[in-house]
């Protein structure tokens, strides 16, 4: 295997860089899932991360690596929510201005939280691409620094710190299930996991409705897919037709990608709540959904990540009461 553009050394450096700015989240055994799967199944409780998702790792690393002059110009991003929230938090911690651009599909709970974190919000268009055009304008016309949600070496390295924590908590892990959207999380985790144990399998999990990375991997190049509403809204959006890093890393490092129906995602959210006593958003529940639907055959000790908690509580109530889409 060729050396990935983000290496375990970058990821170790990121861990030192963001120590004290993020939480190392717990890994716990799920007795119920272990019994069901016939192998030990561990949950990485990353939905308890500050700001409610792992995105704080990558955003904190990217902001920490800026020069004082760049910090003054401020940071901007297009985000479906959790990255924007993370960047707002990371920027405030460093005293930098943050402008978050997002599409109209982003739910109100995510928007108000970003505002509370002190960032400016720009709502532009109906897709991630429209929001990205506004970011490009802020960079070109106002000199701001773009911190993209996934396709950036510092962001990938930051997300990869989760992989280091997983390997330390479960050294004999055989299968890691990773949420897959733009691929920053999967690329970072796979780079860390495979560097420590090349035989460990890393499997990406997306939703059936609008899985851009899966479609791109199948096509052999980045392609666009229609953005559709889904319970796993944090997995929505494209990977960028000019994708630089995450497409190649996911192609080279992931062993498989599976897709879930909306009902399978809902089952994951319900299981998290009823059996594990955890509140997770749709994207955070796809690893659970994949195991429950038996779409992944775990070989040996398995780790799955609860990647985010940021779900509208009215929607959560509907889903756990069995009325979810
Ligand atoms: C962003 C996000 C993902 C997917 O991460 P990518 O790096 O875009 O693949 C998964 N879960 C949650 C909760 C997220 O916010």
Short mmCIF file of N, CA and C and ligand atoms in Angstrom, two decimals, residues 52-55 80 82-83 110 149-150 159 179-186 234-235 281 283-284 307-309, ligand 1:
data_model
loop_
_atom_site.label_atom_id
_atom_site.label_comp_id
_atom_site.label_asym_id
_atom_site.label_seq_id
_atom_site.Cartn_x
_atom_site.Cartn_y
_atom_site.Cartn_z
N UNK A 52 -21.01 18.08 20.56
CA UNK A 52 -21.90 16.98 20.18
C UNK A 52 -21.49 16.14 18.99
N UNK A 53 -20.27 16.30 18.51
CA UNK A 53 -19.80 15.44 17.41
C UNK A 53 -18.28 15.49 17.31
N UNK A 54 -17.73 14.48 16.62
CA UNK A 54 -16.27 14.37 16.48
C UNK A 54 -15.65 15.52 15.69
N UNK A 55 -16.45 16.29 14.98
CA UNK A 55 -15.91 17.33 14.09
C UNK A 55 -15.02 18.33 14.84
N UNK A 80 -23.07 21.22 6.93
CA UNK A 80 -24.43 20.78 7.22
C UNK A 80 -24.71 20.86 8.72
N UNK A 82 -22.65 20.11 11.97
CA UNK A 82 -21.71 19.75 13.03
C UNK A 82 -20.32 20.33 12.82
N UNK A 83 -19.88 20.42 11.58
CA UNK A 83 -18.56 21.02 11.34
C UNK A 83 -18.62 22.52 11.62
N UNK A 110 -29.58 23.00 14.70
CA UNK A 110 -28.14 23.13 14.45
C UNK A 110 -27.77 24.59 14.24
N UNK A 149 -15.05 20.92 5.67
CA UNK A 149 -15.48 19.91 6.64
C UNK A 149 -14.71 18.60 6.57
N UNK A 150 -14.11 18.29 5.42
CA UNK A 150 -13.43 16.97 5.35
C UNK A 150 -12.18 16.96 4.48
N UNK A 159 -9.53 14.17 12.78
CA UNK A 159 -10.53 13.07 12.91
C UNK A 159 -9.81 11.74 13.17
N UNK A 179 -18.84 5.92 10.02
CA UNK A 179 -19.74 6.73 9.22
C UNK A 179 -18.98 7.29 8.02
N UNK A 180 -19.68 7.37 6.87
CA UNK A 180 -19.01 7.83 5.65
C UNK A 180 -19.87 8.85 4.93
N UNK A 181 -19.36 10.09 4.88
CA UNK A 181 -20.02 11.11 4.07
C UNK A 181 -18.95 11.71 3.17
N UNK A 182 -18.35 12.83 3.57
CA UNK A 182 -17.25 13.38 2.78
C UNK A 182 -15.98 12.56 2.91
N UNK A 183 -15.89 11.77 3.96
CA UNK A 183 -14.80 10.83 4.11
C UNK A 183 -13.64 11.30 4.97
N UNK A 184 -13.77 12.45 5.62
CA UNK A 184 -12.70 12.90 6.51
C UNK A 184 -12.54 11.98 7.71
N UNK A 185 -13.67 11.59 8.27
CA UNK A 185 -13.66 10.69 9.43
C UNK A 185 -13.11 9.32 9.04
N UNK A 186 -13.63 8.77 7.94
CA UNK A 186 -13.22 7.42 7.52
C UNK A 186 -11.75 7.42 7.11
N UNK A 234 -26.51 14.56 8.77
CA UNK A 234 -25.08 14.91 8.83
C UNK A 234 -24.24 14.15 7.81
N UNK A 235 -24.85 13.16 7.15
CA UNK A 235 -24.12 12.43 6.10
C UNK A 235 -24.46 12.96 4.72
N UNK A 281 -27.88 11.16 16.96
CA UNK A 281 -28.53 11.59 15.72
C UNK A 281 -28.46 10.46 14.70
N UNK A 283 -26.97 10.12 11.76
CA UNK A 283 -25.62 9.77 11.30
C UNK A 283 -24.88 8.99 12.37
N UNK A 284 -25.10 9.38 13.62
CA UNK A 284 -24.40 8.72 14.72
C UNK A 284 -24.82 7.27 14.91
N UNK A 307 -21.18 8.86 16.42
CA UNK A 307 -20.39 10.02 15.97
C UNK A 307 -20.99 11.36 16.32
N UNK A 308 -22.29 11.39 16.64
CA UNK A 308 -22.91 12.68 16.92
C UNK A 308 -24.22 12.55 17.67
N UNK A 309 -24.56 13.60 18.41
CA UNK A 309 -25.77 13.60 19.23
C UNK A 309 -26.78 14.66 18.78
C1 LIG B 1 -19.73 14.87 9.50
C2 LIG B 1 -20.33 13.74 10.19
C3 LIG B 1 -20.13 12.43 9.74
C4 LIG B 1 -19.39 12.09 8.47
O1 LIG B 1 -18.07 12.55 8.44
P1 LIG B 1 -17.28 12.76 7.07
O2 LIG B 1 -15.91 13.13 7.45
O3 LIG B 1 -17.98 13.84 6.31
O4 LIG B 1 -17.38 11.48 6.32
C5 LIG B 1 -20.66 11.40 10.51
N1 LIG B 1 -21.37 11.63 11.64
C6 LIG B 1 -21.59 12.88 12.08
C7 LIG B 1 -22.37 13.06 13.33
C8 LIG B 1 -21.07 13.98 11.39
O5 LIG B 1 -21.30 15.21 11.86
#
